PDB file of C-alpha atoms in Angstrom:
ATOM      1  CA  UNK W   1       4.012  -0.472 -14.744  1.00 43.00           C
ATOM      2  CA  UNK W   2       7.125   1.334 -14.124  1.00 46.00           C
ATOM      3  CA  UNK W   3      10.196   0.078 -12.650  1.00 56.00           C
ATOM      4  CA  UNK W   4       9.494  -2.186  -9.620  1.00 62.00           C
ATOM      5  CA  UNK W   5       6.019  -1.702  -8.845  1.00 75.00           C
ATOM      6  CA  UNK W   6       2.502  -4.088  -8.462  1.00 83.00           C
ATOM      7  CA  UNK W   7      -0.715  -2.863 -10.238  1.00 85.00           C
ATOM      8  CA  UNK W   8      -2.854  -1.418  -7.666  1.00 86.00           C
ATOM      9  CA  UNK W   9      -6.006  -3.367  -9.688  1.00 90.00           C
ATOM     10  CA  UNK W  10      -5.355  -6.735  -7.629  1.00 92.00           C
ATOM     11  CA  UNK W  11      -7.054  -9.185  -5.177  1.00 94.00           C
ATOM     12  CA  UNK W  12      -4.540  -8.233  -2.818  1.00 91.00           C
ATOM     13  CA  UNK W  13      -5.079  -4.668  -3.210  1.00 91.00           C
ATOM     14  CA  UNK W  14      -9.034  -5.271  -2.800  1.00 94.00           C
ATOM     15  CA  UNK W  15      -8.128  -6.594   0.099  1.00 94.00           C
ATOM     16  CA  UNK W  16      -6.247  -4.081   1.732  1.00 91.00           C
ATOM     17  CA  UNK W  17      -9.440  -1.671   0.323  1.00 92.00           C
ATOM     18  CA  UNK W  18     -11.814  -3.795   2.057  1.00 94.00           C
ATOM     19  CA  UNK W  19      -9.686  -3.943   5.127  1.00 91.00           C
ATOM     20  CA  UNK W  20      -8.791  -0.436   5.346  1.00 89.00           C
ATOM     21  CA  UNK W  21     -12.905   0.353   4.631  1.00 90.00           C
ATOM     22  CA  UNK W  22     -13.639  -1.882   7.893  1.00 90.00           C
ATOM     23  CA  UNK W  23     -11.267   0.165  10.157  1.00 87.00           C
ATOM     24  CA  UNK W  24     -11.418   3.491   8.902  1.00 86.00           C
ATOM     25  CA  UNK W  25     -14.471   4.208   6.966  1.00 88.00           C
ATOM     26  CA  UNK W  26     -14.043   6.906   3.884  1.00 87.00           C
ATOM     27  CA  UNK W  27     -10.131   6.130   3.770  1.00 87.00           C
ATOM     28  CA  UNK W  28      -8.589   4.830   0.668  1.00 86.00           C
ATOM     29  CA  UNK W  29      -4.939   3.653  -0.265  1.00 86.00           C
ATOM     30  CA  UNK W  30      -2.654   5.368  -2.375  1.00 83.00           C
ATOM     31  CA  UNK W  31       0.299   4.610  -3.990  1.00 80.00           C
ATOM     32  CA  UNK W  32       3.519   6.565  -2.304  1.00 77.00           C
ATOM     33  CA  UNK W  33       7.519   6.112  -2.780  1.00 75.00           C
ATOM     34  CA  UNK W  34       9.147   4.991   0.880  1.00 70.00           C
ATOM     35  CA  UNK W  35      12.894   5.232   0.830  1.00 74.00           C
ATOM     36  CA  UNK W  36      14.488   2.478   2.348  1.00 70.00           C
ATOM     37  CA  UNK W  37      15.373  -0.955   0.852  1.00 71.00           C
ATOM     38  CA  UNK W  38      12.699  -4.049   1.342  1.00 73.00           C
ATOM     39  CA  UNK W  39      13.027  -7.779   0.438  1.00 78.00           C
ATOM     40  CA  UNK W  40      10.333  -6.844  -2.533  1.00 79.00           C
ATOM     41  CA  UNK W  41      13.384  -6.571  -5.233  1.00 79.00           C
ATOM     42  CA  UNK W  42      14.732 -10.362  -4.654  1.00 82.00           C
ATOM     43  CA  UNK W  43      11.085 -11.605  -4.121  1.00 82.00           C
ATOM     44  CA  UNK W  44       9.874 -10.320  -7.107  1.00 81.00           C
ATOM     45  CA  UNK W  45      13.508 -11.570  -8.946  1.00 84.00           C
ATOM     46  CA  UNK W  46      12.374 -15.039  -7.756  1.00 89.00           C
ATOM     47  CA  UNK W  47       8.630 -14.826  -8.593  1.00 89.00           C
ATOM     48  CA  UNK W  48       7.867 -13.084 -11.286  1.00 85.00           C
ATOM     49  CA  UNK W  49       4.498 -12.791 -10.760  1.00 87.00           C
ATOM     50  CA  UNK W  50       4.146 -11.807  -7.492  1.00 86.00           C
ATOM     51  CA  UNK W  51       1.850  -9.163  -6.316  1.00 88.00           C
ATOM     52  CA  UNK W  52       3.993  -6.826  -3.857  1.00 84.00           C
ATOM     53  CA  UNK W  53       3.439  -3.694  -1.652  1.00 83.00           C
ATOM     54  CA  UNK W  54       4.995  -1.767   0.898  1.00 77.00           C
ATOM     55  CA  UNK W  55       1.619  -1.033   2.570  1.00 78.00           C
ATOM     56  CA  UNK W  56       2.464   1.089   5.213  1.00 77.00           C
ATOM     57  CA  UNK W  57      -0.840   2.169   7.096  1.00 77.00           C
ATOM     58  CA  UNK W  58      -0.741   5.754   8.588  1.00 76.00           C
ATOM     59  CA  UNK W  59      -3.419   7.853  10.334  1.00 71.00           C
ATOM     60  CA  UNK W  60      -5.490  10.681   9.364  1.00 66.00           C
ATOM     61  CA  UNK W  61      -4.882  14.324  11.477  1.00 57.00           C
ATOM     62  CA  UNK W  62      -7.250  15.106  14.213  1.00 58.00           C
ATOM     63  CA  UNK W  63      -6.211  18.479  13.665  1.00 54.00           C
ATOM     64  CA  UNK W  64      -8.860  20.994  14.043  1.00 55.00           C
ATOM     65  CA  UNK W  65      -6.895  23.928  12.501  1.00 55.00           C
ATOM     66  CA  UNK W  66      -3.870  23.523   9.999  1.00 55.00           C
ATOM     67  CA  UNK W  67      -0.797  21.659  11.908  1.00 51.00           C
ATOM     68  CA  UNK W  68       2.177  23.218  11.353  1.00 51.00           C
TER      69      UNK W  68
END
């Protein structure tokens, strides 16, 4: 792991696989950087081994052609 980041081999992240399988068949997660600032930093200060994501669910193009 690097810095302040989960694994993405987890029950939580099965989860969100299984979840994101039921609503959007053929979609998959991947890990991305958000900016901002969450509460993940002090939660993970106060348990260590927490298991922590910013998932942040976003929708494939219906874009027939390249959108620009």
């Amino acid at each position: 792991m690097v810095g302040n980041s989960s694994s993405l081999d987890s029950p939580l992240a099965d989860a969100i696989r299984e979840w994101i399988e039921e609503v959007d068949p053929g979609a998959g997660i991947a890990p991305i950087v958000m900016p901002g600032f969450s509460d993940s930093n002090p939660f993970r200060s106060a348990f260590p081994d927490a298991v922590v994501y910013g998932f942040c669910p976003t929708g494939r193009s219906t874009c027939s052609t390249p959108c620009r």
